[in-house]
Structure formats: structure tokens, C-alpha cells
Coordinates of C-alpha atoms in Angstrom, one line a residue:
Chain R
X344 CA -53.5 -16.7 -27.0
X345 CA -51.9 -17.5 -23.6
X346 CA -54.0 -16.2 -20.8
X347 CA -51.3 -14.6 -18.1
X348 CA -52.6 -15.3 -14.0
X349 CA -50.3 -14.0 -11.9
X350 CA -52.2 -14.7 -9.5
X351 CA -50.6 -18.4 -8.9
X352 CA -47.3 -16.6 -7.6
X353 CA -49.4 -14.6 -4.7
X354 CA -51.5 -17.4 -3.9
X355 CA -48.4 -19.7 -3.5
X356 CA -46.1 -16.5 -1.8
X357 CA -45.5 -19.1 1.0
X358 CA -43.4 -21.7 -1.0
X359 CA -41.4 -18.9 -3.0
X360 CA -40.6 -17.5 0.8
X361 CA -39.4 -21.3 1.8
X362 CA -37.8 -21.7 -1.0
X363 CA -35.8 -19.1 -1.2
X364 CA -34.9 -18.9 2.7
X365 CA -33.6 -22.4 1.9
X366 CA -31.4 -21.3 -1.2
X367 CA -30.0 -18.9 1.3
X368 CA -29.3 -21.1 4.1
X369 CA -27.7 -23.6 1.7
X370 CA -25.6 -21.1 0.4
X371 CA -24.5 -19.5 3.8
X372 CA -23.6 -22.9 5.3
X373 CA -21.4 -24.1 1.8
X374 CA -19.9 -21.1 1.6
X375 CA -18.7 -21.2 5.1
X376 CA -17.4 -24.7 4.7
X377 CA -15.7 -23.1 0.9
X378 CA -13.8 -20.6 2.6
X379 CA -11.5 -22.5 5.4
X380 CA -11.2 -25.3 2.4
X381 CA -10.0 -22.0 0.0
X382 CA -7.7 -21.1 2.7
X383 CA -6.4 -24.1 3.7
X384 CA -5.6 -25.0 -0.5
X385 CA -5.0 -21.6 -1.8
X386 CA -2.1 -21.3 1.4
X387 CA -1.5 -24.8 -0.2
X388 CA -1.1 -23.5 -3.6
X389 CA 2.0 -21.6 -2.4
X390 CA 3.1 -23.6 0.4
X391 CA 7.0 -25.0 0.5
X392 CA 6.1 -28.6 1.3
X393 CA 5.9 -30.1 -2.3
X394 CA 3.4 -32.8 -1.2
X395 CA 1.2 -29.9 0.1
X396 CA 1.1 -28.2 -2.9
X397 CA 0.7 -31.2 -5.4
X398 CA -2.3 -32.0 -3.5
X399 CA -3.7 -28.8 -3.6
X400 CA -3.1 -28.1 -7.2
X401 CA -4.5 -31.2 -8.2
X402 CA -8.0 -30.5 -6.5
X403 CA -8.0 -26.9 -7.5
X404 CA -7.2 -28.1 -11.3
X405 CA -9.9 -30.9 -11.4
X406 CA -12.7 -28.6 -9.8
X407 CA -12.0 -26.2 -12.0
X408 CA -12.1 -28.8 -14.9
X409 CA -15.4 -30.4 -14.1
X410 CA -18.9 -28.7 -14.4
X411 CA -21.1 -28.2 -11.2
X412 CA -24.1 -30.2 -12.8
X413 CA -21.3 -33.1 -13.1
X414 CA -20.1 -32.9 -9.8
X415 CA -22.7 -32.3 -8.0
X416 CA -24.5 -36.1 -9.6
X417 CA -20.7 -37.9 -8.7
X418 CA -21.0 -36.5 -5.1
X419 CA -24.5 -37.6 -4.8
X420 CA -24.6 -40.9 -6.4
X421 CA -20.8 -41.6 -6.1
X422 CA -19.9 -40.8 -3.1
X423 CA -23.7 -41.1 -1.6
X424 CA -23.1 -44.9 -1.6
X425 CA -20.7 -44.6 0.7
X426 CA -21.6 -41.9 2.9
X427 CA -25.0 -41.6 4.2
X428 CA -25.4 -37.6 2.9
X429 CA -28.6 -37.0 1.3
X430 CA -29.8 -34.6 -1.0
X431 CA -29.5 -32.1 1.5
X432 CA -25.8 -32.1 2.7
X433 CA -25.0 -34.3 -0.5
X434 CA -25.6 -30.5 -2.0
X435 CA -23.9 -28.2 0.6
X436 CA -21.1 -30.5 0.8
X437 CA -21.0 -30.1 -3.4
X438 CA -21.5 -26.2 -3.5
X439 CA -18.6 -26.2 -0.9
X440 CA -15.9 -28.1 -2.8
X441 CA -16.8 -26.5 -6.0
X442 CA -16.3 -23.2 -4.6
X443 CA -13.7 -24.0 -2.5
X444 CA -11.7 -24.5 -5.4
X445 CA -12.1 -21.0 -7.1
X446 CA -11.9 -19.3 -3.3
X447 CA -8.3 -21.2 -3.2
X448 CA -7.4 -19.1 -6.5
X449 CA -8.5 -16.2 -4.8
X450 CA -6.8 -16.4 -1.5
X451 CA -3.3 -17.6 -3.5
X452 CA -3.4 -14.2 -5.8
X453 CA -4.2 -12.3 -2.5
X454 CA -1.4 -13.5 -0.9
X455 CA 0.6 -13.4 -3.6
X456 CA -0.2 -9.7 -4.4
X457 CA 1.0 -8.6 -1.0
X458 CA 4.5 -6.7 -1.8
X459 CA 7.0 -8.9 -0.8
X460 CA 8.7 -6.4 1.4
X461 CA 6.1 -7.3 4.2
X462 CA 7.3 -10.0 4.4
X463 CA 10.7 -9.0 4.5
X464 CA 9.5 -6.3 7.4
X465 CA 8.1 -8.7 9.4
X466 CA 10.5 -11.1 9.4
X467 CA 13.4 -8.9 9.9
X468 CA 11.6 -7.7 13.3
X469 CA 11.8 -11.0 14.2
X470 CA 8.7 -12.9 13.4
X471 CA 8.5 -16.1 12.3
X472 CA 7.5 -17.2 8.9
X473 CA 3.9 -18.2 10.7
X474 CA 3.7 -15.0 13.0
X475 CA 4.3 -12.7 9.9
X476 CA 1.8 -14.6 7.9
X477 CA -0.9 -14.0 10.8
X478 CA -0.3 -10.5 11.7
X479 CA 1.0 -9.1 8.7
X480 CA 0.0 -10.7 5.3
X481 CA -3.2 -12.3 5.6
X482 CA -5.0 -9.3 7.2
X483 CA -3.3 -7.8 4.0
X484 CA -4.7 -10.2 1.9
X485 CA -8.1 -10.5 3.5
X486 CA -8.6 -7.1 2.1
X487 CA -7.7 -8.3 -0.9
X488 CA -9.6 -11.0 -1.6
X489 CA -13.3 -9.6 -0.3
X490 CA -14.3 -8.3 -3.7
X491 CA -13.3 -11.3 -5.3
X492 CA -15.4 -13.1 -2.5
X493 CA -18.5 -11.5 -2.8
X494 CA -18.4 -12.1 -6.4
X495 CA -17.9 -16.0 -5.5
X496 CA -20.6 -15.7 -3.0
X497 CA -23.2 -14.7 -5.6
X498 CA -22.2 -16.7 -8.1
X499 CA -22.8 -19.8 -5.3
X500 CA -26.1 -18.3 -4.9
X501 CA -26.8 -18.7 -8.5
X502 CA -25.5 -22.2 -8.9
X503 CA -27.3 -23.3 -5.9
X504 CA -30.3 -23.3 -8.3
X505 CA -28.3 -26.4 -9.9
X506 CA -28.8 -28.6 -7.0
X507 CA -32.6 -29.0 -7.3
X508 CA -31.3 -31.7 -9.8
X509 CA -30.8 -34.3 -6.8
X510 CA -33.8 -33.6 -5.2
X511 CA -32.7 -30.8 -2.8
X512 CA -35.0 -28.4 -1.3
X513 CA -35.2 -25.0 -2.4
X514 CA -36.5 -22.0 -4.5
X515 CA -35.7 -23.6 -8.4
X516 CA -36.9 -27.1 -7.3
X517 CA -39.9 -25.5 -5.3
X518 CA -40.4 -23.6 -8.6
X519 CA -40.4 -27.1 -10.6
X520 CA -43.4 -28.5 -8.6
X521 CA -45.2 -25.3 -8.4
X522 CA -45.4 -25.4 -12.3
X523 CA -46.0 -29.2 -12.6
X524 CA -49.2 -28.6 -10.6
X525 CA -50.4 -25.2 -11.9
X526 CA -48.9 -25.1 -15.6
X527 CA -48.2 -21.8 -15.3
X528 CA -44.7 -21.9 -16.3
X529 CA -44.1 -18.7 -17.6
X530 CA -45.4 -16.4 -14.8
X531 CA -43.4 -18.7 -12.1
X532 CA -40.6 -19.1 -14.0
X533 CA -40.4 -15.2 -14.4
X534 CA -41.0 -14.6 -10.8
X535 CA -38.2 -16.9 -9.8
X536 CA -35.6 -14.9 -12.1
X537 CA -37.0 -11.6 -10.2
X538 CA -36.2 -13.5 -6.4
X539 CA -32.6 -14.7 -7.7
X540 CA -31.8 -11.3 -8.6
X541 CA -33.5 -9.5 -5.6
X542 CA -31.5 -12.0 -3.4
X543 CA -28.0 -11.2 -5.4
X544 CA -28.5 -7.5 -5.7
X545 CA -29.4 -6.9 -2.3
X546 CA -26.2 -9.2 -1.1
X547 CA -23.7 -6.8 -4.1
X548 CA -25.1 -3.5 -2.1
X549 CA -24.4 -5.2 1.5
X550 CA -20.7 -5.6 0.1
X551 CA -20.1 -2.8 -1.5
X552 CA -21.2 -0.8 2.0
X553 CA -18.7 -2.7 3.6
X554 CA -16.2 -2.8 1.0
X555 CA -16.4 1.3 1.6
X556 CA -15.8 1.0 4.9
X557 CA -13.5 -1.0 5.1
X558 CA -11.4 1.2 2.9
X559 CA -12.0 4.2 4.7
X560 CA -10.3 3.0 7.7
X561 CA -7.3 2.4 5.6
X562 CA -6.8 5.7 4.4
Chain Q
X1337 CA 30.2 -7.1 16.8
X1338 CA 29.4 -7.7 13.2
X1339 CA 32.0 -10.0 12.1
X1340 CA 32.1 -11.1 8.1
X1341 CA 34.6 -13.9 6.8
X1342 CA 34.8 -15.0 3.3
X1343 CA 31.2 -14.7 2.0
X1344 CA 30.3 -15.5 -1.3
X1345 CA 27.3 -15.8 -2.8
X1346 CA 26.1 -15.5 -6.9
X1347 CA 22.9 -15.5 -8.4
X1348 CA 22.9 -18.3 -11.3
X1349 CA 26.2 -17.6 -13.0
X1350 CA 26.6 -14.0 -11.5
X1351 CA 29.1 -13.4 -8.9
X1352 CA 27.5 -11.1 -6.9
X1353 CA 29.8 -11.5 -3.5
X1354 CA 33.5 -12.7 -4.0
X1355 CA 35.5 -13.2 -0.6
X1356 CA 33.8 -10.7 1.3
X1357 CA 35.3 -9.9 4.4
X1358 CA 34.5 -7.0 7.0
X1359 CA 34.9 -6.2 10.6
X1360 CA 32.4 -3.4 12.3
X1361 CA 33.6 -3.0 16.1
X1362 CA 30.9 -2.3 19.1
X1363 CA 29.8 1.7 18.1
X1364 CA 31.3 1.8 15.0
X1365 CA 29.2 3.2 11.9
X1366 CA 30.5 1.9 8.8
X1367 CA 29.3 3.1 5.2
X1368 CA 29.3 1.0 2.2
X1369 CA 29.4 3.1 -0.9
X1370 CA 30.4 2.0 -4.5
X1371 CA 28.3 2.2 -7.5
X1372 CA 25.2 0.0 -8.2
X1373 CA 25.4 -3.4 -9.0
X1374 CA 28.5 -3.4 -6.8
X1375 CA 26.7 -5.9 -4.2
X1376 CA 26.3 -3.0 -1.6
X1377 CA 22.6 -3.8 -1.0
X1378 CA 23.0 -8.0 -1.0
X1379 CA 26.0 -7.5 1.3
X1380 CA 23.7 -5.7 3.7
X1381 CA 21.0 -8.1 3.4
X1382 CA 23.0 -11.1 4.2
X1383 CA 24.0 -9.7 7.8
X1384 CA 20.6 -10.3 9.2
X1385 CA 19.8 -13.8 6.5
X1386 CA 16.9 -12.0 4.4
X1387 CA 19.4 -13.0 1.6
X1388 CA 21.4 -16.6 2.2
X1389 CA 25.2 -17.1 1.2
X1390 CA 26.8 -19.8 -0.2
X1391 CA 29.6 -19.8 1.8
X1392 CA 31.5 -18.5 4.7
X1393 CA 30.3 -17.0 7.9
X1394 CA 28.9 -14.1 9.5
X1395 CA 29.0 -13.6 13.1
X1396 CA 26.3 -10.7 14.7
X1397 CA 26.8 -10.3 18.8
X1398 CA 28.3 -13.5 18.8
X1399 CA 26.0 -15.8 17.0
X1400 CA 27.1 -17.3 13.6
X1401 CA 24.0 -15.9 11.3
X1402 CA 24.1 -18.4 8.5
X1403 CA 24.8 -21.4 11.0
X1404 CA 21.8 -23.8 9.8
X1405 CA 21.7 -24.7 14.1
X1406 CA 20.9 -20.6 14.9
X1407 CA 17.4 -19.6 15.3
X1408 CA 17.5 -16.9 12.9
X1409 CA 13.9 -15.4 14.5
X1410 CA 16.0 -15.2 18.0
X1411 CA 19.2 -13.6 16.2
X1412 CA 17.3 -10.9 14.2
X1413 CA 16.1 -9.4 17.5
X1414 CA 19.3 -8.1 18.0
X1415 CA 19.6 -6.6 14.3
X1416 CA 17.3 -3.4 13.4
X1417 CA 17.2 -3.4 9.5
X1418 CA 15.3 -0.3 7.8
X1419 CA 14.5 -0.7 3.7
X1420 CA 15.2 1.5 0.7
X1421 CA 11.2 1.9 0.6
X1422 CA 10.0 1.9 4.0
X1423 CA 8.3 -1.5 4.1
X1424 CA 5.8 -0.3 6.5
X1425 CA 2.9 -2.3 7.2
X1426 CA 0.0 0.2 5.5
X1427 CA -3.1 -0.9 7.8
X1428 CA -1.5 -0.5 10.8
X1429 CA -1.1 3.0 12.3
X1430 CA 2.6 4.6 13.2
X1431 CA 2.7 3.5 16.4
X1432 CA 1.0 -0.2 16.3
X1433 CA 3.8 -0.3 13.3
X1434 CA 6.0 -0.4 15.8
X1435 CA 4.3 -2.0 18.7
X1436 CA 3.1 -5.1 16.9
X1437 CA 6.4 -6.8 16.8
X1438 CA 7.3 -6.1 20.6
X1439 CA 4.1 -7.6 21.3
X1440 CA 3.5 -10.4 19.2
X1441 CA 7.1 -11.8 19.2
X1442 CA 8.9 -10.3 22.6
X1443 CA 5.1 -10.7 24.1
X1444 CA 5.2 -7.3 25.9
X1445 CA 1.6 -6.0 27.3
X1446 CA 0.0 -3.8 24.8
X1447 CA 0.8 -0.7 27.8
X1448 CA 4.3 -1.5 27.6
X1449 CA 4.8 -1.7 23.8
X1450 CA 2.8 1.6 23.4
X1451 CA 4.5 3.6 25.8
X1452 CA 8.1 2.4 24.6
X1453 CA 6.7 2.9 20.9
X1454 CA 4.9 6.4 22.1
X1455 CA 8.4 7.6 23.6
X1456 CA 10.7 6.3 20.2
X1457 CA 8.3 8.0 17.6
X1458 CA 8.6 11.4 19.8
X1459 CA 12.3 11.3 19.7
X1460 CA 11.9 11.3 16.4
X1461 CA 9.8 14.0 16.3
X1462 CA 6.7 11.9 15.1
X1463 CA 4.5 12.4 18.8
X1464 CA 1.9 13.9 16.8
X1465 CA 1.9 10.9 14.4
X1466 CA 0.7 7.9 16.1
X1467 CA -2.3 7.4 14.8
X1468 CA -1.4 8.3 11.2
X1469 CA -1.7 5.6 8.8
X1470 CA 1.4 5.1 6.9
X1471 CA -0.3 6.6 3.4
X1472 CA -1.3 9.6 5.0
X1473 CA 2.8 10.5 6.2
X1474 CA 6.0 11.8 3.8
X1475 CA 8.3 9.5 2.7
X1476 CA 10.5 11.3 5.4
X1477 CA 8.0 10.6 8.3
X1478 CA 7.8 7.2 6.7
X1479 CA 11.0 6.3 7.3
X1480 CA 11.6 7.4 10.4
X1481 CA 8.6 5.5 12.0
X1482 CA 10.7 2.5 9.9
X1483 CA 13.6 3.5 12.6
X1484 CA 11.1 3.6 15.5
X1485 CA 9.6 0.0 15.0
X1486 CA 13.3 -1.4 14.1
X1487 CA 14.4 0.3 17.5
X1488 CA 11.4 -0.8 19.5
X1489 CA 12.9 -4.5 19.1
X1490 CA 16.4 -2.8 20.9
X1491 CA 18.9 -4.2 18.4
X1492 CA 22.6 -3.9 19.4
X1493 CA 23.4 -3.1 15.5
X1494 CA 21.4 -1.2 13.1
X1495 CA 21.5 -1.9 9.1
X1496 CA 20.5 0.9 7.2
X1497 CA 20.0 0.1 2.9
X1498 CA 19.8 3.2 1.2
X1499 CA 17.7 4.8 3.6
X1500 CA 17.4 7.9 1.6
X1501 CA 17.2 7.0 -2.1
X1502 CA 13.7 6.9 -2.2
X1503 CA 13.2 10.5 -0.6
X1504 CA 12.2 13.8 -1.9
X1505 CA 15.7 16.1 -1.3
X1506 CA 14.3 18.1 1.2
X1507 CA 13.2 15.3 3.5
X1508 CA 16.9 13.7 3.1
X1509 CA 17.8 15.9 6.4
X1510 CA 15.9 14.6 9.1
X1511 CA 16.2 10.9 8.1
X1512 CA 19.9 11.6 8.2
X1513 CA 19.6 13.6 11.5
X1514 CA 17.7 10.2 13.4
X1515 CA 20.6 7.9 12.1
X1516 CA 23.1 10.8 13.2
X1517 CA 21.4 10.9 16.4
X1518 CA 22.0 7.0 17.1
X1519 CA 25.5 7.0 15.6
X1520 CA 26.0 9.7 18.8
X1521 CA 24.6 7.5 21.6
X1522 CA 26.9 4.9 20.4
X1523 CA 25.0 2.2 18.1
X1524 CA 26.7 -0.2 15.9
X1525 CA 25.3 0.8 12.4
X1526 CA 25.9 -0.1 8.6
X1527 CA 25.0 2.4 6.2
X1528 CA 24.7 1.7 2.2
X1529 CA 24.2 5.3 1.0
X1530 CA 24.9 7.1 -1.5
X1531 CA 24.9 10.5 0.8
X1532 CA 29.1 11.0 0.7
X1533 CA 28.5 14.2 2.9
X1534 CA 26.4 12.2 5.5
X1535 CA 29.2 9.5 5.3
X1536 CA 32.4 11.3 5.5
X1537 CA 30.9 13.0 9.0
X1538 CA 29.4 10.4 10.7
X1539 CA 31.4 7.3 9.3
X1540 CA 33.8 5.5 11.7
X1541 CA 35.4 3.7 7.9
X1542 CA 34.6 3.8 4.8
X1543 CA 34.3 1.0 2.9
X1544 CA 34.4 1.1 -1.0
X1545 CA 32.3 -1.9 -3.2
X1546 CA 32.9 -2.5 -6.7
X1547 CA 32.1 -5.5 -8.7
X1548 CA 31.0 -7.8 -5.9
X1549 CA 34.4 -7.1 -4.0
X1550 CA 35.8 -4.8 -1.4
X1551 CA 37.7 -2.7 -3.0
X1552 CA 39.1 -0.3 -0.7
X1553 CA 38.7 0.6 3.4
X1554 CA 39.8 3.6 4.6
X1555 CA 39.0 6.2 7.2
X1556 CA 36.7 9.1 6.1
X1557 CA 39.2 11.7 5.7
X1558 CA 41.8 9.6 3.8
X1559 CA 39.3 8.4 1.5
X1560 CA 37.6 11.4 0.4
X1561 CA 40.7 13.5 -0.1
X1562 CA 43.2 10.4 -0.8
X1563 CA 41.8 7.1 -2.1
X1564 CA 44.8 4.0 -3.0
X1565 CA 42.7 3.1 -5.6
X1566 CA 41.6 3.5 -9.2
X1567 CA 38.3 2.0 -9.1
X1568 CA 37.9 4.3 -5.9
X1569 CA 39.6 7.7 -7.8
X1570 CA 37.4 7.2 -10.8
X1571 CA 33.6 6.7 -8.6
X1572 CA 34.6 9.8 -6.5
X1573 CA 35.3 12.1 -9.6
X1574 CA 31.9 11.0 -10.8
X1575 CA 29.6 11.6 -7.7
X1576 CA 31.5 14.9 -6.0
X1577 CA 32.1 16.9 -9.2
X1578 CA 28.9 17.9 -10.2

């Protein structure tokens, strides 16, 4: 009969911290670099210029197409040859394009679910197509799209876990070692679900506070 | 001042402007009336470009509106459009409704575009409104902070599509009163409505739509009591006899 010592996860406290202030910081900095490359492709997605929006639809369609795991080898060993990235931006530079791709979708349907008489409005007070995107419909769509973000957000969180694959620093791959040296697979392994979630939950009650202030303004 | 000549414009196969013509003098209020599907509202929306022709020419203060050389941002200044359903921008307050435009396109100071936009919404008896947020307002305050910001940008001519049809009865009254008010300080205005009261008093010329064409243009009086036409004859026993 298995023995439990749960001891190994408060012996080893310090590397669950690191690693999971590391699967934080690696999914802050992607998904900053995700959401000017969602808004930049998701306008894209509904931009005029034809070449604009082929280009975007193509990288939206592919990343969408191609599983993180995949991706996430191609960047590092692909395009690693290349570039000098490392494991360590070789994965925030992955995280980023992967979610970039789904933010795009989520920026286009925000924009796109702003009545189009705003745009009318604006226009017919005499803003430019650009002005009346700035003041009038993104701030519209921003509002929009923040559920739909935070979701993305945690989701990123989760599949950060992925990137331990190519040798990048934090809480799964931490967890990997941990076990190869103690064997006690089952108590770490458990412990690291319990960190993922405290880390996720704690980020969907952040957004939901904001999310309620945010429409209380409004109304 | 608004000057139309020979528009045309169809959607697909359907002919939804044939040969349109029309002539609104400085301070005239015209009304277009004529029942729907006649091309009243497209007409409307052509005179300040939010809906493109295929052909001829519209001229607004001068400046050919459909002329591929016009800056259509710089020639909509002078044209004050207010929408069937408000269109009002819902996380802005009343008055930054209708200070953001002054400021972000004429760049007036924030001072300047508030007071301006403090003094419009109390002429239209909204003083007590300005920090409202568009949900929290009736459909008749609504619309009348729609005037404000469209008269903050100091158009010569107002266009005015349906302004009414998507008001409770009892708020009708003091959208009509506001336009009533500008038709008396002298502002060219067209008017698509379907208010034939509103339009026989205040109306300069009536002008009568049916089937993408102008049918008939007569003065109020003569048009109410005596219309030349059939098509006119047969709408007007239909919308006064009931």
C-alpha cells in the first residue's frame, strides 16, 4: 500500500513559489505581446485593404489549426535555428502568437458587435473613419471583449504548463524534477493541480470585480 | 443651399432613386413624406454621403457631396444629421455626447465644448441632464440630446430621418417643439416624417415620394387640401382619415 508524505511539498514550498511566480510572469509578458498582435489582426480581420485581411486570416486560420504542443516545438526548434530565442522567450514568444490568434477573433466579434449606427453617428459629426474608430467604437468594443479576455487569459495560464516541454522554467517543469528526485508523484502532482487552480480562480474573481465596475459606470 | 440633380442610385436590381431632383433654399424646411419603401430615408442619407449614389450630384453650401475630390469629413461639418433611433454613443454622458465631436474633430478646449454643449442641452430643456447616461434618459430626452450634439458641430442645414417614429406618443411633442424651434431661427432643415400635422405647419414645401421618385411638390396648404396627383390623393386618404 502506497505510503502518502506530504511532507515533500512543504519541505520543497520554495520551488512551488518559483515556479509558479515564473508561470505568472510568463503568462503576463505573452499575453501582453497577444493582445496588440489580436488587435492589430483582429482590426485586420475586418480591415478594407484586401492584402491586410488575407494576411490576417491566414495567420488567425493556421493558429487556430495547429495544436500548442506543435507549435510551440516548430518555434523552438524551427525557428530557434535562426533566431537566437531560447527556451525562455522561445516560449513567451509561442504563448503570444498562439493567443494572439484567438484574441484577434475576439477583438473582430467586438468590433463587429458594435451597432453600426455608431459608426454612422460618428461619422456624420464629422469624424474620420480613424477618429470614430478611436473615440467611439473601440472603447465600445473594449467593453466587449474583456470577458472574453479574461477567459483567454486563463486559458494562457493553463497552457503555459505546455511549455515545460522545451525546457522552460516554471511550476509543471519545476514539478517534473521535483518528482524525478523524490518519487512522490502523486502528492506533487496533486499539489500542482491545487496552485493552477488557486492561480486561475483568484485571477476569474479579480475580473469579475472589475467586470462589475466597469458596468456600473455604464448604467 | 441643398441642391440635388439627377440622383440615382439602386440596390442590386432595385431601383431605389430614379432622377431625383430637389432644391431646398437658405431657411427653408422641407418635408419628405410618402409611404415606406418610397426612398424617403436613402434620399436623406445621400445628402450628407452615409449612403453613396450612382450618379448625378448633390451640392450642400456649395460643395459637390459626392465629388470623389471633396473631403467628405470637412463637408459633413456643415450638415447636422439626427437618426430614426438616436445613435447616441451609450458610455458617454449627455453632454460629452455632444462635446466629443467639437473636441476631437474641430479641436475646441474641453471649456469651450462644454460650455457651448452645457448652453445647447439647456435650450432644449435637458440642463439637468448632462451627466445622464444615454440609458438612463426617454426616448424623447434621447433625441433631443441627438439635436444638441448635431448642433454643437454648427451645421448650416439640418437632416432630420424620422425623428419621431421610434417615440412613445406622448414624447412626440417636445422633439417636434426643438426642430420647430430651429425652423424659427431660420435653419435649413429636411424632415422625413410621417407627422403630416407637424409638416403642414412648419413646412416651407412639401415634397411627396413614391416608388423611388418625386412624385409631387407642393406648398403645404395646396397639398394637404388639393394634391395634382393620384398616388398623392390615395396616401393622404390613408394616413388623415383615421
Amino acid at each position: 500500500m502506497y505510503m502518502y508524505d506530504w511532507s515533500v511539498i512543504t519541505r520543497n514550498m520554495d520551488v512551488f513559489i518559483y515556479g509558479a511566480l515564473k508561470t505568472l510572469e510568463i503568462s503576463a509578458i505573452s499575453i501582453l505581446l497577444a493582445i496588440p498582435i489580436g488587435i492589430i489582426f483582429g482590426m485586420g480581420r475586418i480591415s478594407k485593404n484586401k492584402f491586410f485581411r488575407l494576411i490576417s486570416s491566414i495567420y488567425v486560420e493556421i493558429i487556430r489549426g495547429v495544436p500548442l504542443l506543435v507549435l510551440l516545438i516548430w518555434i523552438f526548434f524551427v525557428l530557434g535555428q535562426f533566431l537566437k530565442l531560447g527556451s525562455y522567450w522561445g516560449s513567451i514568444w509561442g504563448l503570444a502568437i498562439f493567443a494572439g490568434a484567438f484574441i484577434a477573433e475576439i477583438v473582430r466579434a467586438g468590433i463587429q458587435g458594435v451597432p453600426k449606427g455608431q459608426m454612422e453617428a460618428a461619422r456624420s459629426l464629422g469624424m474620420s473613419h480613424a477618429k470614430a474608430m478611436t473615440h467611439i467604437i473601440l472603447p465600445q468594443a473594449f467593453r466587449r471583449v474583456l470577458p472574453p479576455l479574461a477567459s483567454q487569459f486563463i486559458m494562457l495560464i493553463k497552457d503555459s504548463s505546455l511549455i515545460s516541454i522545451i525546457g522552460a522554467t516554471e511550476l509543471t517543469l519545476d514539478a517534473k524534477n521535483l518528482v524525478a528526485t523524490s518519487f512522490r508523484s502523486i502528492e506533487v502532482w496533486t499539489f500542482v493541480a491545487v496552485v493552477y487552480f488557486i492561480m486561475t480562480f483568484s485571477l476569474s474573481l479579480i475580473i469579475r470585480y472589475f467586470e462589475t465596475r466597469l458596468s456600473k459606470s455604464e448604467a | 443651399m441643398i441642391s440635388i440633380k439627377n440622383v440615382n442610385k439602386s440596390f442590386g436590381a432595385h431601383h431605389v432613386l430614379t432622377d431625383v431632383s430637389l432644391e431646398v433654399p437658405k431657411s427653408n424646411v422641407v418635408a419628405l413624406i410618402g409611404p415606406s419603401g418610397a426612398g424617403k430615408s436613402t434620399l436623406i442619407r445621400t445628402i450628407n454621403a452615409l449612403e453613396p449614389i450612382d450618379n448625378g450630384e448633390i451640392i450642400v453650401d456649395g460643395i459637390s457631396i459626392h465629388d470623389k475630390k471633396t473631403d467628405i469629413n470637412k463637408a459633413r461639418l456643415n450638415i447636422g444629421f439626427v437618426f430614426q433611433s438616436f445613435n447616441l454613443f451609450p458610455f458617454l454622458t449627455a453632454l460629452e455626447n455632444v462635446t466629443i465631436s467639437p473636441m476631437k474633430v474641430k479641436g475646441l478646449s474641453k471649456e469651450a465644448a462644454e460650455k457651448r454643449g452645457k448652453e445647447l442641452l439647456a435650450s432644449l430643456g435637458l440642463a439637468d441632464k448632462c451627466d445622464a447616461y444615454p440609458s438612463r434618459l426617454s426616448g424623447g430626452q434621447q433625441q433631443r440630446v441627438a439635436i444638441a450634439r448635431a448642433l454643437a458641430m454648427d451645421p448650416h442645414v439640418m437632416l432630420f430621418d424620422e425623428p419621431t417614429s421610434a417615440l412613445d406618443p406622448e414624447m412626440v411633442t417636445e422633439v417636434l417643439d426643438a426642430i420647430r424651434k430651429l425652423a424659427k431661427d431660420g435653419m435649413t432643415m429636411v424632415v422625413v416624417t410621417h407627422e403630416m400635422g407637424f409638416a403642414k405647419e412648419i413646412c416651407d414645401e412639401i415634397v411627396f415620394m413614391a416608388d423611388g421618385k418625386i412624385v409631387e411638390r407642393a406648398a403645404p396648404n395646396k397639398f394637404f387640401t388639393n394634391p395634382d396627383t393620384q398616388r398623392a390623393q390615395d396616401f393622404l386618404s390613408k394616413v388623415l382619415n383615421h
